[in-house]
Amino acid sequence: MASTKATSKITKLELTPLGSRPRACPDEVSGSWKYLKGAHESVSGLFDTLHVIRLKSAGDTDPRGRLSHDQTDQLRAAIVFTSAGLDACLRRLLKDALPTLVNGNSAAEGKFKQFISEQLNEKASKAFRAAVIDPDPRTKLIDIYVEALTGSSLQGHKDLQRVRNALGIPESDISDSSLAGLSPFFAARNEIAHELDLVDPTGRGSSSRRDRTMTAVRDQCDEVLQQVKAFVVNAVKQVKAAGKVTP
């Protein structure tokens, strides 16, 4: 589990360790695992930097009250890096694993066929028409499918539900409630990415920035990274099972 350690009375934030890479991790998932590991290391590094900054600014005493602007920016950066890791990991997972899953996982194949049917029933986009006449149409259609699932970024828990369903992962393995529990993280991510974490003043005066508490940010980032790990681990199971199916 994620922890908060005290060194010289200064709190240090730590993420839950990722543990070892899944056993016999297939190629369709190994790239996503590498992205996850990199994201975990980057966010851990930001927390380490925050700890060093606080040690230098406070000496041997535990500072009371609000964090400084520079210190809070480290927390904001951790949320942004976690969000980038989430996007990169799941986009890579979809791109690498879907070609196998839509051929060997009935749930994943059903969602893919539903997507194609919806495209045919609507005015087909230029990209969709180009994919249909491409020498390798299935690969191109999967690329369009991945883009439709992820867009420019994953914006909330409903996007994660669609990714889970596309990968053929049962809700019993990754529940709707666990994904909905990430909503505070997505709210924080959007406040930082789209509003620079500024709060409009209600009266006279200039805008101020939202406060971010160390424990809340650590917990939010940790929950997201552990949830991405759950996607990776469960995708390994689905890809292995799909690989045993004879087309």
PDB file of C-alpha atoms in Angstrom:
ATOM      1  CA  MET A   1       0.000   0.000   0.000  1.00  0.00           C
ATOM      2  CA  ALA A   2       1.010   3.612  -0.453  1.00  0.00           C
ATOM      3  CA  SER A   3       2.700   5.055   2.600  1.00  0.00           C
ATOM      4  CA  THR A   4       3.718   8.281   4.264  1.00  0.00           C
ATOM      5  CA  LYS A   5       7.087   8.107   5.998  1.00  0.00           C
ATOM      6  CA  ALA A   6       8.565  10.649   8.388  1.00  0.00           C
ATOM      7  CA  THR A   7      12.280  11.461   8.212  1.00  0.00           C
ATOM      8  CA  SER A   8      13.542  14.198  10.539  1.00  0.00           C
ATOM      9  CA  LYS A   9       9.867  14.944  11.208  1.00  0.00           C
ATOM     10  CA  ILE A  10       9.314  15.708   7.509  1.00  0.00           C
ATOM     11  CA  THR A  11       6.616  13.646   5.802  1.00  0.00           C
ATOM     12  CA  LYS A  12       7.689  11.643   2.756  1.00  0.00           C
ATOM     13  CA  LEU A  13       5.172  10.352   0.230  1.00  0.00           C
ATOM     14  CA  GLU A  14       5.555   6.886  -1.276  1.00  0.00           C
ATOM     15  CA  LEU A  15       3.493   4.970  -3.836  1.00  0.00           C
ATOM     16  CA  THR A  16       2.491   1.350  -3.520  1.00  0.00           C
ATOM     17  CA  PRO A  17       5.213  -0.725  -5.244  1.00  0.00           C
ATOM     18  CA  LEU A  18       4.193  -2.144  -8.618  1.00  0.00           C
ATOM     19  CA  GLY A  19       5.783  -5.492  -7.970  1.00  0.00           C
ATOM     20  CA  SER A  20       7.183  -7.737 -10.657  1.00  0.00           C
ATOM     21  CA  ARG A  21       6.101  -7.767 -14.262  1.00  0.00           C
ATOM     22  CA  PRO A  22       3.311 -10.323 -14.886  1.00  0.00           C
ATOM     23  CA  ARG A  23       4.647 -13.833 -15.484  1.00  0.00           C
ATOM     24  CA  ALA A  24       5.023 -14.838 -19.121  1.00  0.00           C
ATOM     25  CA  CYS A  25       3.802 -11.386 -20.142  1.00  0.00           C
ATOM     26  CA  PRO A  26       2.807 -11.551 -23.832  1.00  0.00           C
ATOM     27  CA  ASP A  27       4.141  -9.049 -26.369  1.00  0.00           C
ATOM     28  CA  GLU A  28       0.660  -7.530 -26.660  1.00  0.00           C
ATOM     29  CA  VAL A  29       0.926  -6.299 -23.059  1.00  0.00           C
ATOM     30  CA  SER A  30       4.660  -5.830 -22.414  1.00  0.00           C
ATOM     31  CA  GLY A  31       4.755  -2.358 -23.967  1.00  0.00           C
ATOM     32  CA  SER A  32       1.967  -1.122 -21.710  1.00  0.00           C
ATOM     33  CA  TRP A  33       3.753  -2.532 -18.656  1.00  0.00           C
ATOM     34  CA  LYS A  34       6.869  -0.557 -19.576  1.00  0.00           C
ATOM     35  CA  TYR A  35       4.814   2.644 -19.804  1.00  0.00           C
ATOM     36  CA  LEU A  36       3.248   1.894 -16.420  1.00  0.00           C
ATOM     37  CA  LYS A  37       6.623   1.280 -14.826  1.00  0.00           C
ATOM     38  CA  GLY A  38       7.945   4.534 -16.295  1.00  0.00           C
ATOM     39  CA  ALA A  39       4.945   6.495 -15.026  1.00  0.00           C
ATOM     40  CA  HIS A  40       5.314   4.986 -11.564  1.00  0.00           C
ATOM     41  CA  GLU A  41       9.004   5.902 -11.465  1.00  0.00           C
ATOM     42  CA  SER A  42       8.305   9.467 -12.655  1.00  0.00           C
ATOM     43  CA  VAL A  43       5.624  10.132 -10.045  1.00  0.00           C
ATOM     44  CA  SER A  44       7.800   8.571  -7.331  1.00  0.00           C
ATOM     45  CA  GLY A  45      10.613  10.874  -8.451  1.00  0.00           C
ATOM     46  CA  LEU A  46       8.364  13.931  -8.081  1.00  0.00           C
ATOM     47  CA  PHE A  47       7.482  12.871  -4.540  1.00  0.00           C
ATOM     48  CA  ASP A  48      11.199  12.402  -3.797  1.00  0.00           C
ATOM     49  CA  THR A  49      11.908  15.900  -5.139  1.00  0.00           C
ATOM     50  CA  LEU A  50       9.131  17.346  -2.987  1.00  0.00           C
ATOM     51  CA  HIS A  51      10.675  15.684   0.049  1.00  0.00           C
ATOM     52  CA  VAL A  52      14.098  17.180  -0.698  1.00  0.00           C
ATOM     53  CA  ILE A  53      12.588  20.653  -1.201  1.00  0.00           C
ATOM     54  CA  ARG A  54      10.768  20.432   2.127  1.00  0.00           C
ATOM     55  CA  LEU A  55      13.882  19.224   3.933  1.00  0.00           C
ATOM     56  CA  LYS A  56      15.896  22.143   2.589  1.00  0.00           C
ATOM     57  CA  SER A  57      13.246  24.720   3.406  1.00  0.00           C
ATOM     58  CA  ALA A  58      12.323  23.437   6.863  1.00  0.00           C
ATOM     59  CA  GLY A  59      15.551  22.103   8.304  1.00  0.00           C
ATOM     60  CA  ASP A  60      14.741  19.616  11.083  1.00  0.00           C
ATOM     61  CA  THR A  61      11.223  20.755  11.896  1.00  0.00           C
ATOM     62  CA  ASP A  62       7.907  19.666  10.453  1.00  0.00           C
ATOM     63  CA  PRO A  63       6.462  22.730   8.695  1.00  0.00           C
ATOM     64  CA  ARG A  64       2.901  23.613   9.666  1.00  0.00           C
ATOM     65  CA  GLY A  65       0.198  25.159   7.518  1.00  0.00           C
ATOM     66  CA  ARG A  66       0.046  25.292   3.750  1.00  0.00           C
ATOM     67  CA  LEU A  67       2.706  24.086   1.391  1.00  0.00           C
ATOM     68  CA  SER A  68       4.558  26.727  -0.580  1.00  0.00           C
ATOM     69  CA  HIS A  69       3.599  27.382  -4.209  1.00  0.00           C
ATOM     70  CA  ASP A  70       6.703  25.506  -5.434  1.00  0.00           C
ATOM     71  CA  GLN A  71       5.917  22.523  -3.220  1.00  0.00           C
ATOM     72  CA  THR A  72       2.278  22.383  -4.289  1.00  0.00           C
ATOM     73  CA  ASP A  73       3.384  22.529  -7.923  1.00  0.00           C
ATOM     74  CA  GLN A  74       5.194  19.228  -7.345  1.00  0.00           C
ATOM     75  CA  LEU A  75       1.856  17.724  -6.316  1.00  0.00           C
ATOM     76  CA  ARG A  76       0.159  19.174  -9.385  1.00  0.00           C
ATOM     77  CA  ALA A  77       2.931  17.754 -11.560  1.00  0.00           C
ATOM     78  CA  ALA A  78       2.375  14.329  -9.983  1.00  0.00           C
ATOM     79  CA  ILE A  79      -1.293  14.428 -11.015  1.00  0.00           C
ATOM     80  CA  VAL A  80      -0.371  15.476 -14.560  1.00  0.00           C
ATOM     81  CA  PHE A  81       2.302  12.756 -14.866  1.00  0.00           C
ATOM     82  CA  THR A  82      -0.124  10.149 -13.540  1.00  0.00           C
ATOM     83  CA  SER A  83      -2.738  11.232 -16.058  1.00  0.00           C
ATOM     84  CA  ALA A  84      -0.196  11.041 -18.875  1.00  0.00           C
ATOM     85  CA  GLY A  85       0.820   7.577 -17.706  1.00  0.00           C
ATOM     86  CA  LEU A  86      -2.811   6.441 -17.643  1.00  0.00           C
ATOM     87  CA  ASP A  87      -3.378   7.666 -21.198  1.00  0.00           C
ATOM     88  CA  ALA A  88      -0.126   6.235 -22.561  1.00  0.00           C
ATOM     89  CA  CYS A  89      -0.502   2.833 -20.878  1.00  0.00           C
ATOM     90  CA  LEU A  90      -4.087   2.171 -21.903  1.00  0.00           C
ATOM     91  CA  ARG A  91      -3.677   3.556 -25.421  1.00  0.00           C
ATOM     92  CA  ARG A  92      -0.675   1.264 -25.949  1.00  0.00           C
ATOM     93  CA  LEU A  93      -2.566  -1.650 -24.407  1.00  0.00           C
ATOM     94  CA  LEU A  94      -5.503  -1.164 -26.767  1.00  0.00           C
ATOM     95  CA  LYS A  95      -3.297  -0.743 -29.827  1.00  0.00           C
ATOM     96  CA  ASP A  96      -1.196  -3.835 -29.099  1.00  0.00           C
ATOM     97  CA  ALA A  97      -3.801  -6.181 -27.621  1.00  0.00           C
ATOM     98  CA  LEU A  98      -6.964  -5.522 -29.634  1.00  0.00           C
ATOM     99  CA  PRO A  99      -5.760  -7.272 -32.834  1.00  0.00           C
ATOM    100  CA  THR A 100      -5.471 -10.488 -30.806  1.00  0.00           C
ATOM    101  CA  LEU A 101      -8.561  -9.960 -28.664  1.00  0.00           C
ATOM    102  CA  VAL A 102     -11.029  -9.139 -31.453  1.00  0.00           C
ATOM    103  CA  ASN A 103     -10.092 -12.498 -33.013  1.00  0.00           C
ATOM    104  CA  GLY A 104     -10.131 -14.640 -29.873  1.00  0.00           C
ATOM    105  CA  ASN A 105     -12.244 -12.981 -27.178  1.00  0.00           C
ATOM    106  CA  SER A 106     -15.991 -13.018 -27.775  1.00  0.00           C
ATOM    107  CA  ALA A 107     -16.689  -9.978 -25.602  1.00  0.00           C
ATOM    108  CA  ALA A 108     -13.955  -7.896 -27.253  1.00  0.00           C
ATOM    109  CA  GLU A 109     -15.038  -9.078 -30.714  1.00  0.00           C
ATOM    110  CA  GLY A 110     -18.636  -8.113 -29.944  1.00  0.00           C
ATOM    111  CA  LYS A 111     -17.684  -4.574 -28.933  1.00  0.00           C
ATOM    112  CA  PHE A 112     -15.554  -4.183 -32.062  1.00  0.00           C
ATOM    113  CA  LYS A 113     -18.379  -5.365 -34.322  1.00  0.00           C
ATOM    114  CA  GLN A 114     -20.760  -3.002 -32.535  1.00  0.00           C
ATOM    115  CA  PHE A 115     -18.377  -0.109 -33.251  1.00  0.00           C
ATOM    116  CA  ILE A 116     -18.137  -1.037 -36.940  1.00  0.00           C
ATOM    117  CA  SER A 117     -21.919  -1.347 -37.182  1.00  0.00           C
ATOM    118  CA  GLU A 118     -22.383   2.088 -35.635  1.00  0.00           C
ATOM    119  CA  GLN A 119     -19.934   3.575 -38.119  1.00  0.00           C
ATOM    120  CA  LEU A 120     -21.775   2.004 -41.051  1.00  0.00           C
ATOM    121  CA  ASN A 121     -25.119   3.276 -39.796  1.00  0.00           C
ATOM    122  CA  GLU A 122     -23.811   6.819 -39.601  1.00  0.00           C
ATOM    123  CA  LYS A 123     -22.192   8.999 -42.210  1.00  0.00           C
ATOM    124  CA  ALA A 124     -18.807   7.324 -42.466  1.00  0.00           C
ATOM    125  CA  SER A 125     -15.833   9.562 -41.816  1.00  0.00           C
ATOM    126  CA  LYS A 126     -13.065  10.061 -44.349  1.00  0.00           C
ATOM    127  CA  ALA A 127     -10.741   7.998 -42.145  1.00  0.00           C
ATOM    128  CA  PHE A 128     -13.252   5.143 -41.957  1.00  0.00           C
ATOM    129  CA  ARG A 129     -13.745   5.074 -45.744  1.00  0.00           C
ATOM    130  CA  ALA A 130      -9.989   5.066 -46.249  1.00  0.00           C
ATOM    131  CA  ALA A 131      -9.611   2.174 -43.801  1.00  0.00           C
ATOM    132  CA  VAL A 132     -12.207   0.069 -45.614  1.00  0.00           C
ATOM    133  CA  ILE A 133     -10.315   0.241 -48.917  1.00  0.00           C
ATOM    134  CA  ASP A 134      -6.855  -0.077 -47.331  1.00  0.00           C
ATOM    135  CA  PRO A 135      -4.831  -3.222 -48.225  1.00  0.00           C
ATOM    136  CA  ASP A 136      -5.015  -4.111 -44.519  1.00  0.00           C
ATOM    137  CA  PRO A 137      -8.476  -2.814 -43.553  1.00  0.00           C
ATOM    138  CA  ARG A 138      -8.768  -4.658 -40.243  1.00  0.00           C
ATOM    139  CA  THR A 139      -5.595  -3.074 -38.869  1.00  0.00           C
ATOM    140  CA  LYS A 140      -6.726   0.383 -39.954  1.00  0.00           C
ATOM    141  CA  LEU A 141     -10.192  -0.129 -38.491  1.00  0.00           C
ATOM    142  CA  ILE A 142      -8.675  -1.156 -35.162  1.00  0.00           C
ATOM    143  CA  ASP A 143      -6.556   2.020 -35.228  1.00  0.00           C
ATOM    144  CA  ILE A 144      -9.754   4.067 -35.675  1.00  0.00           C
ATOM    145  CA  TYR A 145     -11.378   2.053 -32.889  1.00  0.00           C
ATOM    146  CA  VAL A 146      -8.515   2.827 -30.502  1.00  0.00           C
ATOM    147  CA  GLU A 147      -8.761   6.526 -31.341  1.00  0.00           C
ATOM    148  CA  ALA A 148     -12.511   6.473 -30.723  1.00  0.00           C
ATOM    149  CA  LEU A 149     -11.982   4.817 -27.339  1.00  0.00           C
ATOM    150  CA  THR A 150      -9.275   7.142 -26.088  1.00  0.00           C
ATOM    151  CA  GLY A 151      -9.593  10.416 -28.012  1.00  0.00           C
ATOM    152  CA  SER A 152      -6.959  12.948 -27.011  1.00  0.00           C
ATOM    153  CA  SER A 153      -7.070  11.671 -23.422  1.00  0.00           C
ATOM    154  CA  LEU A 154      -9.166   9.616 -21.038  1.00  0.00           C
ATOM    155  CA  GLN A 155     -11.456  12.083 -19.305  1.00  0.00           C
ATOM    156  CA  GLY A 156     -13.309  10.041 -16.680  1.00  0.00           C
ATOM    157  CA  HIS A 157     -14.370   6.676 -15.291  1.00  0.00           C
ATOM    158  CA  LYS A 158     -16.867   6.040 -18.096  1.00  0.00           C
ATOM    159  CA  ASP A 159     -13.986   6.193 -20.594  1.00  0.00           C
ATOM    160  CA  LEU A 160     -12.205   3.551 -18.512  1.00  0.00           C
ATOM    161  CA  GLN A 161     -15.323   1.386 -18.556  1.00  0.00           C
ATOM    162  CA  ARG A 162     -15.315   1.506 -22.360  1.00  0.00           C
ATOM    163  CA  VAL A 163     -11.632   0.527 -22.435  1.00  0.00           C
ATOM    164  CA  ARG A 164     -12.297  -2.369 -20.051  1.00  0.00           C
ATOM    165  CA  ASN A 165     -15.198  -3.601 -22.173  1.00  0.00           C
ATOM    166  CA  ALA A 166     -13.212  -3.256 -25.396  1.00  0.00           C
ATOM    167  CA  LEU A 167     -10.493  -5.466 -23.923  1.00  0.00           C
ATOM    168  CA  GLY A 168     -13.034  -8.106 -22.933  1.00  0.00           C
ATOM    169  CA  ILE A 169     -12.190  -7.757 -19.222  1.00  0.00           C
ATOM    170  CA  PRO A 170     -15.165  -8.853 -17.075  1.00  0.00           C
ATOM    171  CA  GLU A 171     -16.696  -6.382 -14.634  1.00  0.00           C
ATOM    172  CA  SER A 172     -16.046  -8.961 -11.929  1.00  0.00           C
ATOM    173  CA  ASP A 173     -12.315  -8.298 -12.398  1.00  0.00           C
ATOM    174  CA  ILE A 174     -12.500  -4.490 -12.737  1.00  0.00           C
ATOM    175  CA  SER A 175     -15.745  -3.192 -11.275  1.00  0.00           C
ATOM    176  CA  ASP A 176     -17.677  -0.072 -12.238  1.00  0.00           C
ATOM    177  CA  SER A 177     -17.487   1.054  -8.619  1.00  0.00           C
ATOM    178  CA  SER A 178     -13.686   0.857  -8.527  1.00  0.00           C
ATOM    179  CA  LEU A 179     -13.469   2.959 -11.690  1.00  0.00           C
ATOM    180  CA  ALA A 180     -16.034   5.463 -10.391  1.00  0.00           C
ATOM    181  CA  GLY A 181     -13.822   5.828  -7.324  1.00  0.00           C
ATOM    182  CA  LEU A 182     -11.235   7.568  -9.522  1.00  0.00           C
ATOM    183  CA  SER A 183     -13.569  10.530 -10.155  1.00  0.00           C
ATOM    184  CA  PRO A 184     -11.777  12.839  -7.640  1.00  0.00           C
ATOM    185  CA  PHE A 185      -8.536  12.270  -9.542  1.00  0.00           C
ATOM    186  CA  PHE A 186     -10.119  13.156 -12.883  1.00  0.00           C
ATOM    187  CA  ALA A 187     -11.663  16.282 -11.335  1.00  0.00           C
ATOM    188  CA  ALA A 188      -8.259  17.353 -10.030  1.00  0.00           C
ATOM    189  CA  ARG A 189      -6.608  16.544 -13.361  1.00  0.00           C
ATOM    190  CA  ASN A 190      -9.098  18.698 -15.265  1.00  0.00           C
ATOM    191  CA  GLU A 191      -8.784  21.590 -12.815  1.00  0.00           C
ATOM    192  CA  ILE A 192      -5.018  21.584 -13.334  1.00  0.00           C
ATOM    193  CA  ALA A 193      -4.937  20.910 -17.081  1.00  0.00           C
ATOM    194  CA  HIS A 194      -7.770  23.237 -18.107  1.00  0.00           C
ATOM    195  CA  GLU A 195      -7.841  25.896 -15.386  1.00  0.00           C
ATOM    196  CA  LEU A 196      -4.221  25.970 -14.121  1.00  0.00           C
ATOM    197  CA  ASP A 197      -5.770  25.123 -10.732  1.00  0.00           C
ATOM    198  CA  LEU A 198      -7.029  28.697 -10.435  1.00  0.00           C
ATOM    199  CA  VAL A 199     -10.131  29.633  -8.469  1.00  0.00           C
ATOM    200  CA  ASP A 200     -12.065  32.639  -9.739  1.00  0.00           C
ATOM    201  CA  PRO A 201     -12.576  35.218  -7.004  1.00  0.00           C
ATOM    202  CA  THR A 202     -16.118  35.759  -5.757  1.00  0.00           C
ATOM    203  CA  GLY A 203     -15.459  39.401  -4.946  1.00  0.00           C
ATOM    204  CA  ARG A 204     -12.636  41.847  -5.346  1.00  0.00           C
ATOM    205  CA  GLY A 205      -9.140  40.549  -5.701  1.00  0.00           C
ATOM    206  CA  SER A 206      -7.184  38.262  -7.970  1.00  0.00           C
ATOM    207  CA  SER A 207      -7.699  34.578  -8.645  1.00  0.00           C
ATOM    208  CA  SER A 208      -6.039  32.162  -6.239  1.00  0.00           C
ATOM    209  CA  ARG A 209      -4.870  28.603  -6.772  1.00  0.00           C
ATOM    210  CA  ARG A 210      -6.526  25.597  -5.208  1.00  0.00           C
ATOM    211  CA  ASP A 211      -4.903  23.963  -2.231  1.00  0.00           C
ATOM    212  CA  ARG A 212      -3.640  20.396  -2.724  1.00  0.00           C
ATOM    213  CA  THR A 213      -2.946  18.217   0.277  1.00  0.00           C
ATOM    214  CA  MET A 214      -0.079  15.770   0.157  1.00  0.00           C
ATOM    215  CA  THR A 215      -2.030  12.759   1.354  1.00  0.00           C
ATOM    216  CA  ALA A 216      -4.955  13.317  -1.018  1.00  0.00           C
ATOM    217  CA  VAL A 217      -2.705  13.688  -4.070  1.00  0.00           C
ATOM    218  CA  ARG A 218      -0.594  10.666  -3.125  1.00  0.00           C
ATOM    219  CA  ASP A 219      -3.730   8.548  -2.652  1.00  0.00           C
ATOM    220  CA  GLN A 220      -5.295   9.696  -5.932  1.00  0.00           C
ATOM    221  CA  CYS A 221      -2.152   9.024  -7.970  1.00  0.00           C
ATOM    222  CA  ASP A 222      -1.616   5.675  -6.270  1.00  0.00           C
ATOM    223  CA  GLU A 223      -5.192   4.532  -6.914  1.00  0.00           C
ATOM    224  CA  VAL A 224      -4.906   5.390 -10.618  1.00  0.00           C
ATOM    225  CA  LEU A 225      -1.573   3.630 -11.098  1.00  0.00           C
ATOM    226  CA  GLN A 226      -2.788   0.528  -9.267  1.00  0.00           C
ATOM    227  CA  GLN A 227      -5.937   0.532 -11.399  1.00  0.00           C
ATOM    228  CA  VAL A 228      -3.844   0.691 -14.561  1.00  0.00           C
ATOM    229  CA  LYS A 229      -1.893  -2.272 -13.200  1.00  0.00           C
ATOM    230  CA  ALA A 230      -5.204  -4.122 -12.859  1.00  0.00           C
ATOM    231  CA  PHE A 231      -5.912  -3.413 -16.536  1.00  0.00           C
ATOM    232  CA  VAL A 232      -2.497  -4.766 -17.513  1.00  0.00           C
ATOM    233  CA  VAL A 233      -2.730  -7.886 -15.337  1.00  0.00           C
ATOM    234  CA  ASN A 234      -6.224  -8.730 -16.554  1.00  0.00           C
ATOM    235  CA  ALA A 235      -5.282  -8.031 -20.179  1.00  0.00           C
ATOM    236  CA  VAL A 236      -2.516 -10.619 -19.805  1.00  0.00           C
ATOM    237  CA  LYS A 237      -5.158 -13.221 -18.864  1.00  0.00           C
ATOM    238  CA  GLN A 238      -7.432 -12.267 -21.749  1.00  0.00           C
ATOM    239  CA  VAL A 239      -4.648 -12.259 -24.355  1.00  0.00           C
ATOM    240  CA  LYS A 240      -3.360 -15.639 -23.196  1.00  0.00           C
ATOM    241  CA  ALA A 241      -6.859 -17.092 -23.353  1.00  0.00           C
ATOM    242  CA  ALA A 242      -7.483 -15.586 -26.800  1.00  0.00           C
ATOM    243  CA  GLY A 243      -4.216 -17.012 -28.073  1.00  0.00           C
ATOM    244  CA  LYS A 244      -5.457 -20.510 -27.338  1.00  0.00           C
ATOM    245  CA  VAL A 245      -8.474 -20.053 -29.585  1.00  0.00           C
ATOM    246  CA  THR A 246      -8.105 -21.437 -33.093  1.00  0.00           C
ATOM    247  CA  PRO A 247      -9.446 -18.875 -35.629  1.00  0.00           C
TER     248      PRO A 247
END
